[in-house]
Amino acid sequence: MLLEVRDLHVEFRTREGVAKAVNGVSYAVDAGETLAVLGESGSGKSVTAQAVMGILDTPRAGSPAGRSSSRAGTCCG
């Protein structure tokens, strides 16, 4: 397994409350495979990628929940 993401959740705190940007995303990518993430504008594609890479604006987003592991290491819990 090159990359595995399990049950990823990301929420942003706003003045109106909490906005759920990513809710329970899971996927796995093996060596030699390609993953395409498709969705409408605002569906959480970029936030998902940023959470997996560990580059979210964490004071605004809080800490991502879920688990991401790769051959390079583990992030997000």
PDB file of N, CA and C in Angstrom:
ATOM      1  N   MET A   1       0.843  -1.178   0.000  1.00  0.00           N
ATOM      2  CA  MET A   1       0.000   0.000   0.000  1.00  0.00           C
ATOM      3  C   MET A   1       0.889   1.242   0.000  1.00  0.00           C
ATOM      4  N   LEU A   2       0.717   2.081  -0.981  1.00  0.00           N
ATOM      5  CA  LEU A   2       1.490   3.313  -1.069  1.00  0.00           C
ATOM      6  C   LEU A   2       0.875   4.406  -0.196  1.00  0.00           C
ATOM      7  N   LEU A   3      -0.451   4.523  -0.227  1.00  0.00           N
ATOM      8  CA  LEU A   3      -1.152   5.525   0.583  1.00  0.00           C
ATOM      9  C   LEU A   3      -2.521   4.979   0.959  1.00  0.00           C
ATOM     10  N   GLU A   4      -2.881   5.134   2.234  1.00  0.00           N
ATOM     11  CA  GLU A   4      -4.205   4.741   2.706  1.00  0.00           C
ATOM     12  C   GLU A   4      -4.759   5.844   3.592  1.00  0.00           C
ATOM     13  N   VAL A   5      -5.981   6.259   3.315  1.00  0.00           N
ATOM     14  CA  VAL A   5      -6.689   7.264   4.109  1.00  0.00           C
ATOM     15  C   VAL A   5      -7.954   6.605   4.625  1.00  0.00           C
ATOM     16  N   ARG A   6      -8.179   6.700   5.940  1.00  0.00           N
ATOM     17  CA  ARG A   6      -9.356   6.067   6.530  1.00  0.00           C
ATOM     18  C   ARG A   6     -10.149   7.064   7.349  1.00  0.00           C
ATOM     19  N   ASP A   7     -11.418   7.207   7.007  1.00  0.00           N
ATOM     20  CA  ASP A   7     -12.389   7.973   7.787  1.00  0.00           C
ATOM     21  C   ASP A   7     -11.913   9.397   8.095  1.00  0.00           C
ATOM     22  N   LEU A   8     -11.466  10.106   7.069  1.00  0.00           N
ATOM     23  CA  LEU A   8     -10.959  11.469   7.234  1.00  0.00           C
ATOM     24  C   LEU A   8     -12.108  12.448   7.435  1.00  0.00           C
ATOM     25  N   HIS A   9     -11.998  13.286   8.467  1.00  0.00           N
ATOM     26  CA  HIS A   9     -12.974  14.337   8.772  1.00  0.00           C
ATOM     27  C   HIS A   9     -12.224  15.647   8.973  1.00  0.00           C
ATOM     28  N   VAL A  10     -12.712  16.729   8.368  1.00  0.00           N
ATOM     29  CA  VAL A  10     -12.149  18.059   8.578  1.00  0.00           C
ATOM     30  C   VAL A  10     -13.303  19.030   8.775  1.00  0.00           C
ATOM     31  N   GLU A  11     -13.217  19.833   9.831  1.00  0.00           N
ATOM     32  CA  GLU A  11     -14.234  20.853  10.114  1.00  0.00           C
ATOM     33  C   GLU A  11     -13.558  22.211  10.237  1.00  0.00           C
ATOM     34  N   PHE A  12     -14.262  23.261   9.810  1.00  0.00           N
ATOM     35  CA  PHE A  12     -13.783  24.626   9.951  1.00  0.00           C
ATOM     36  C   PHE A  12     -14.698  25.378  10.907  1.00  0.00           C
ATOM     37  N   ARG A  13     -14.101  26.114  11.803  1.00  0.00           N
ATOM     38  CA  ARG A  13     -14.883  26.955  12.705  1.00  0.00           C
ATOM     39  C   ARG A  13     -15.193  28.285  12.012  1.00  0.00           C
ATOM     40  N   THR A  14     -16.452  28.663  12.029  1.00  0.00           N
ATOM     41  CA  THR A  14     -16.870  29.943  11.442  1.00  0.00           C
ATOM     42  C   THR A  14     -17.659  30.721  12.484  1.00  0.00           C
ATOM     43  N   ARG A  15     -17.996  31.938  12.187  1.00  0.00           N
ATOM     44  CA  ARG A  15     -18.824  32.740  13.104  1.00  0.00           C
ATOM     45  C   ARG A  15     -20.198  32.121  13.290  1.00  0.00           C
ATOM     46  N   GLU A  16     -20.674  31.431  12.270  1.00  0.00           N
ATOM     47  CA  GLU A  16     -21.999  30.818  12.326  1.00  0.00           C
ATOM     48  C   GLU A  16     -21.979  29.439  12.973  1.00  0.00           C
ATOM     49  N   GLY A  17     -20.804  28.893  13.247  1.00  0.00           N
ATOM     50  CA  GLY A  17     -20.692  27.561  13.833  1.00  0.00           C
ATOM     51  C   GLY A  17     -19.616  26.748  13.136  1.00  0.00           C
ATOM     52  N   VAL A  18     -19.834  25.459  13.053  1.00  0.00           N
ATOM     53  CA  VAL A  18     -18.852  24.547  12.467  1.00  0.00           C
ATOM     54  C   VAL A  18     -19.331  24.093  11.095  1.00  0.00           C
ATOM     55  N   ALA A  19     -18.442  24.190  10.108  1.00  0.00           N
ATOM     56  CA  ALA A  19     -18.739  23.714   8.748  1.00  0.00           C
ATOM     57  C   ALA A  19     -17.950  22.434   8.501  1.00  0.00           C
ATOM     58  N   LYS A  20     -18.649  21.366   8.176  1.00  0.00           N
ATOM     59  CA  LYS A  20     -17.988  20.092   7.874  1.00  0.00           C
ATOM     60  C   LYS A  20     -17.533  20.115   6.417  1.00  0.00           C
ATOM     61  N   ALA A  21     -16.217  20.171   6.209  1.00  0.00           N
ATOM     62  CA  ALA A  21     -15.667  20.242   4.860  1.00  0.00           C
ATOM     63  C   ALA A  21     -15.427  18.854   4.275  1.00  0.00           C
ATOM     64  N   VAL A  22     -15.006  17.915   5.109  1.00  0.00           N
ATOM     65  CA  VAL A  22     -14.746  16.539   4.692  1.00  0.00           C
ATOM     66  C   VAL A  22     -15.356  15.644   5.754  1.00  0.00           C
ATOM     67  N   ASN A  23     -16.141  14.673   5.322  1.00  0.00           N
ATOM     68  CA  ASN A  23     -16.875  13.851   6.281  1.00  0.00           C
ATOM     69  C   ASN A  23     -16.741  12.358   5.951  1.00  0.00           C
ATOM     70  N   GLY A  24     -15.715  11.714   6.491  1.00  0.00           N
ATOM     71  CA  GLY A  24     -15.586  10.267   6.363  1.00  0.00           C
ATOM     72  C   GLY A  24     -14.987   9.760   5.065  1.00  0.00           C
ATOM     73  N   VAL A  25     -14.030  10.476   4.496  1.00  0.00           N
ATOM     74  CA  VAL A  25     -13.392  10.047   3.244  1.00  0.00           C
ATOM     75  C   VAL A  25     -12.397   8.917   3.525  1.00  0.00           C
ATOM     76  N   SER A  26     -12.466   7.874   2.714  1.00  0.00           N
ATOM     77  CA  SER A  26     -11.516   6.759   2.804  1.00  0.00           C
ATOM     78  C   SER A  26     -11.112   6.346   1.398  1.00  0.00           C
ATOM     79  N   TYR A  27      -9.834   6.031   1.204  1.00  0.00           N
ATOM     80  CA  TYR A  27      -9.364   5.471  -0.061  1.00  0.00           C
ATOM     81  C   TYR A  27      -7.987   4.867   0.145  1.00  0.00           C
ATOM     82  N   ALA A  28      -7.574   4.053  -0.796  1.00  0.00           N
ATOM     83  CA  ALA A  28      -6.249   3.431  -0.774  1.00  0.00           C
ATOM     84  C   ALA A  28      -5.668   3.469  -2.181  1.00  0.00           C
ATOM     85  N   VAL A  29      -4.371   3.688  -2.249  1.00  0.00           N
ATOM     86  CA  VAL A  29      -3.659   3.728  -3.528  1.00  0.00           C
ATOM     87  C   VAL A  29      -2.439   2.824  -3.426  1.00  0.00           C
ATOM     88  N   ASP A  30      -2.339   1.865  -4.325  1.00  0.00           N
ATOM     89  CA  ASP A  30      -1.177   0.976  -4.387  1.00  0.00           C
ATOM     90  C   ASP A  30      -0.142   1.542  -5.346  1.00  0.00           C
ATOM     91  N   ALA A  31       1.070   1.066  -5.235  1.00  0.00           N
ATOM     92  CA  ALA A  31       2.140   1.469  -6.151  1.00  0.00           C
ATOM     93  C   ALA A  31       1.698   1.202  -7.584  1.00  0.00           C
ATOM     94  N   GLY A  32       1.923   2.168  -8.463  1.00  0.00           N
ATOM     95  CA  GLY A  32       1.554   2.037  -9.870  1.00  0.00           C
ATOM     96  C   GLY A  32       0.137   2.461 -10.183  1.00  0.00           C
ATOM     97  N   GLU A  33      -0.669   2.747  -9.160  1.00  0.00           N
ATOM     98  CA  GLU A  33      -2.047   3.195  -9.374  1.00  0.00           C
ATOM     99  C   GLU A  33      -2.121   4.712  -9.384  1.00  0.00           C
ATOM    100  N   THR A  34      -3.170   5.228  -9.994  1.00  0.00           N
ATOM    101  CA  THR A  34      -3.455   6.652 -10.018  1.00  0.00           C
ATOM    102  C   THR A  34      -4.845   6.865  -9.436  1.00  0.00           C
ATOM    103  N   LEU A  35      -4.993   7.871  -8.593  1.00  0.00           N
ATOM    104  CA  LEU A  35      -6.290   8.209  -8.011  1.00  0.00           C
ATOM    105  C   LEU A  35      -6.721   9.573  -8.524  1.00  0.00           C
ATOM    106  N   ALA A  36      -7.925   9.656  -9.045  1.00  0.00           N
ATOM    107  CA  ALA A  36      -8.512  10.932  -9.461  1.00  0.00           C
ATOM    108  C   ALA A  36      -9.625  11.274  -8.480  1.00  0.00           C
ATOM    109  N   VAL A  37      -9.597  12.486  -7.948  1.00  0.00           N
ATOM    110  CA  VAL A  37     -10.634  12.951  -7.034  1.00  0.00           C
ATOM    111  C   VAL A  37     -11.468  13.984  -7.784  1.00  0.00           C
ATOM    112  N   LEU A  38     -12.723  13.672  -8.001  1.00  0.00           N
ATOM    113  CA  LEU A  38     -13.623  14.529  -8.761  1.00  0.00           C
ATOM    114  C   LEU A  38     -14.762  15.007  -7.881  1.00  0.00           C
ATOM    115  N   GLY A  39     -15.242  16.206  -8.155  1.00  0.00           N
ATOM    116  CA  GLY A  39     -16.388  16.716  -7.406  1.00  0.00           C
ATOM    117  C   GLY A  39     -16.662  18.154  -7.774  1.00  0.00           C
ATOM    118  N   GLU A  40     -17.809  18.614  -7.354  1.00  0.00           N
ATOM    119  CA  GLU A  40     -18.205  19.987  -7.621  1.00  0.00           C
ATOM    120  C   GLU A  40     -17.333  20.954  -6.834  1.00  0.00           C
ATOM    121  N   SER A  41     -17.373  22.210  -7.233  1.00  0.00           N
ATOM    122  CA  SER A  41     -16.674  23.260  -6.510  1.00  0.00           C
ATOM    123  C   SER A  41     -17.177  23.288  -5.069  1.00  0.00           C
ATOM    124  N   GLY A  42     -16.247  23.307  -4.139  1.00  0.00           N
ATOM    125  CA  GLY A  42     -16.628  23.352  -2.726  1.00  0.00           C
ATOM    126  C   GLY A  42     -16.927  22.002  -2.103  1.00  0.00           C
ATOM    127  N   SER A  43     -16.641  20.910  -2.825  1.00  0.00           N
ATOM    128  CA  SER A  43     -16.980  19.583  -2.301  1.00  0.00           C
ATOM    129  C   SER A  43     -15.915  18.993  -1.373  1.00  0.00           C
ATOM    130  N   GLY A  44     -14.759  19.650  -1.232  1.00  0.00           N
ATOM    131  CA  GLY A  44     -13.747  19.191  -0.290  1.00  0.00           C
ATOM    132  C   GLY A  44     -12.527  18.531  -0.897  1.00  0.00           C
ATOM    133  N   LYS A  45     -12.368  18.615  -2.209  1.00  0.00           N
ATOM    134  CA  LYS A  45     -11.228  17.971  -2.866  1.00  0.00           C
ATOM    135  C   LYS A  45      -9.896  18.538  -2.374  1.00  0.00           C
ATOM    136  N   SER A  46      -9.755  19.832  -2.405  1.00  0.00           N
ATOM    137  CA  SER A  46      -8.496  20.466  -1.984  1.00  0.00           C
ATOM    138  C   SER A  46      -8.259  20.294  -0.495  1.00  0.00           C
ATOM    139  N   VAL A  47      -9.301  20.408   0.306  1.00  0.00           N
ATOM    140  CA  VAL A  47      -9.160  20.235   1.755  1.00  0.00           C
ATOM    141  C   VAL A  47      -8.723  18.810   2.070  1.00  0.00           C
ATOM    142  N   THR A  48      -9.259  17.832   1.356  1.00  0.00           N
ATOM    143  CA  THR A  48      -8.846  16.439   1.542  1.00  0.00           C
ATOM    144  C   THR A  48      -7.353  16.290   1.257  1.00  0.00           C
ATOM    145  N   ALA A  49      -6.898  16.811   0.137  1.00  0.00           N
ATOM    146  CA  ALA A  49      -5.478  16.718  -0.230  1.00  0.00           C
ATOM    147  C   ALA A  49      -4.601  17.443   0.787  1.00  0.00           C
ATOM    148  N   GLN A  50      -5.009  18.634   1.211  1.00  0.00           N
ATOM    149  CA  GLN A  50      -4.226  19.397   2.183  1.00  0.00           C
ATOM    150  C   GLN A  50      -4.143  18.677   3.521  1.00  0.00           C
ATOM    151  N   ALA A  51      -5.232  18.045   3.955  1.00  0.00           N
ATOM    152  CA  ALA A  51      -5.219  17.301   5.217  1.00  0.00           C
ATOM    153  C   ALA A  51      -4.264  16.117   5.136  1.00  0.00           C
ATOM    154  N   VAL A  52      -4.288  15.397   4.020  1.00  0.00           N
ATOM    155  CA  VAL A  52      -3.404  14.239   3.853  1.00  0.00           C
ATOM    156  C   VAL A  52      -1.940  14.676   3.835  1.00  0.00           C
ATOM    157  N   MET A  53      -1.659  15.830   3.207  1.00  0.00           N
ATOM    158  CA  MET A  53      -0.285  16.331   3.145  1.00  0.00           C
ATOM    159  C   MET A  53       0.144  17.038   4.421  1.00  0.00           C
ATOM    160  N   GLY A  54      -0.814  17.315   5.325  1.00  0.00           N
ATOM    161  CA  GLY A  54      -0.492  17.985   6.580  1.00  0.00           C
ATOM    162  C   GLY A  54      -0.256  19.468   6.445  1.00  0.00           C
ATOM    163  N   ILE A  55      -0.898  20.117   5.451  1.00  0.00           N
ATOM    164  CA  ILE A  55      -0.651  21.545   5.220  1.00  0.00           C
ATOM    165  C   ILE A  55      -1.911  22.391   5.392  1.00  0.00           C
ATOM    166  N   LEU A  56      -2.884  21.897   6.157  1.00  0.00           N
ATOM    167  CA  LEU A  56      -4.090  22.688   6.427  1.00  0.00           C
ATOM    168  C   LEU A  56      -3.770  23.858   7.334  1.00  0.00           C
ATOM    169  N   ASP A  57      -4.546  24.912   7.208  1.00  0.00           N
ATOM    170  CA  ASP A  57      -4.470  26.056   8.120  1.00  0.00           C
ATOM    171  C   ASP A  57      -5.130  25.612   9.431  1.00  0.00           C
ATOM    172  N   THR A  58      -4.367  24.942  10.317  1.00  0.00           N
ATOM    173  CA  THR A  58      -4.952  24.246  11.464  1.00  0.00           C
ATOM    174  C   THR A  58      -5.646  25.128  12.506  1.00  0.00           C
ATOM    175  N   PRO A  59      -5.226  26.361  12.781  1.00  0.00           N
ATOM    176  CA  PRO A  59      -6.040  27.120  13.741  1.00  0.00           C
ATOM    177  C   PRO A  59      -7.474  27.320  13.244  1.00  0.00           C
ATOM    178  N   ARG A  60      -7.623  27.523  11.959  1.00  0.00           N
ATOM    179  CA  ARG A  60      -8.952  27.704  11.385  1.00  0.00           C
ATOM    180  C   ARG A  60      -9.678  26.375  11.237  1.00  0.00           C
ATOM    181  N   ALA A  61      -8.943  25.342  10.843  1.00  0.00           N
ATOM    182  CA  ALA A  61      -9.570  24.053  10.560  1.00  0.00           C
ATOM    183  C   ALA A  61      -9.618  23.141  11.770  1.00  0.00           C
ATOM    184  N   GLY A  62      -8.828  23.411  12.791  1.00  0.00           N
ATOM    185  CA  GLY A  62      -8.729  22.448  13.874  1.00  0.00           C
ATOM    186  C   GLY A  62      -7.855  21.293  13.418  1.00  0.00           C
ATOM    187  N   SER A  63      -7.863  20.217  14.135  1.00  0.00           N
ATOM    188  CA  SER A  63      -7.050  19.061  13.770  1.00  0.00           C
ATOM    189  C   SER A  63      -7.887  18.079  12.978  1.00  0.00           C
ATOM    190  N   PRO A  64      -7.395  17.649  11.813  1.00  0.00           N
ATOM    191  CA  PRO A  64      -8.131  16.647  11.053  1.00  0.00           C
ATOM    192  C   PRO A  64      -8.258  15.365  11.870  1.00  0.00           C
ATOM    193  N   ALA A  65      -9.363  14.678  11.713  1.00  0.00           N
ATOM    194  CA  ALA A  65      -9.561  13.394  12.377  1.00  0.00           C
ATOM    195  C   ALA A  65      -9.562  12.301  11.329  1.00  0.00           C
ATOM    196  N   GLY A  66      -9.129  11.137  11.716  1.00  0.00           N
ATOM    197  CA  GLY A  66      -9.022  10.013  10.801  1.00  0.00           C
ATOM    198  C   GLY A  66      -7.580   9.570  10.750  1.00  0.00           C
ATOM    199  N   ARG A  67      -7.253   8.742   9.807  1.00  0.00           N
ATOM    200  CA  ARG A  67      -5.887   8.227   9.715  1.00  0.00           C
ATOM    201  C   ARG A  67      -5.436   8.179   8.267  1.00  0.00           C
ATOM    202  N   SER A  68      -4.206   8.612   8.058  1.00  0.00           N
ATOM    203  CA  SER A  68      -3.586   8.550   6.745  1.00  0.00           C
ATOM    204  C   SER A  68      -2.215   7.931   6.941  1.00  0.00           C
ATOM    205  N   SER A  69      -1.904   6.912   6.174  1.00  0.00           N
ATOM    206  CA  SER A  69      -0.588   6.305   6.258  1.00  0.00           C
ATOM    207  C   SER A  69      -0.022   6.091   4.865  1.00  0.00           C
ATOM    208  N   SER A  70       1.289   6.168   4.783  1.00  0.00           N
ATOM    209  CA  SER A  70       1.970   5.965   3.506  1.00  0.00           C
ATOM    210  C   SER A  70       3.306   5.302   3.777  1.00  0.00           C
ATOM    211  N   ARG A  71       3.994   4.948   2.746  1.00  0.00           N
ATOM    212  CA  ARG A  71       5.336   4.390   2.926  1.00  0.00           C
ATOM    213  C   ARG A  71       6.264   5.403   3.570  1.00  0.00           C
ATOM    214  N   ALA A  72       5.954   6.699   3.403  1.00  0.00           N
ATOM    215  CA  ALA A  72       6.790   7.747   3.963  1.00  0.00           C
ATOM    216  C   ALA A  72       6.502   7.988   5.444  1.00  0.00           C
ATOM    217  N   GLY A  73       5.345   7.564   5.951  1.00  0.00           N
ATOM    218  CA  GLY A  73       5.010   7.787   7.339  1.00  0.00           C
ATOM    219  C   GLY A  73       3.510   7.927   7.546  1.00  0.00           C
ATOM    220  N   THR A  74       3.147   8.447   8.704  1.00  0.00           N
ATOM    221  CA  THR A  74       1.748   8.571   9.097  1.00  0.00           C
ATOM    222  C   THR A  74       1.455  10.004   9.485  1.00  0.00           C
ATOM    223  N   CYS A  75       0.240  10.455   9.177  1.00  0.00           N
ATOM    224  CA  CYS A  75      -0.190  11.778   9.629  1.00  0.00           C
ATOM    225  C   CYS A  75      -1.648  11.713  10.064  1.00  0.00           C
ATOM    226  N   CYS A  76      -2.120  12.775  10.560  1.00  0.00           N
ATOM    227  CA  CYS A  76      -3.545  12.965  10.862  1.00  0.00           C
ATOM    228  C   CYS A  76      -4.067  11.998  11.923  1.00  0.00           C
ATOM    229  N   GLY A  77      -3.331  11.714  12.941  1.00  0.00           N
ATOM    230  CA  GLY A  77      -3.865  10.899  14.027  1.00  0.00           C
ATOM    231  C   GLY A  77      -3.154   9.695  14.174  1.00  0.00           C
TER     232      GLY A  77
END
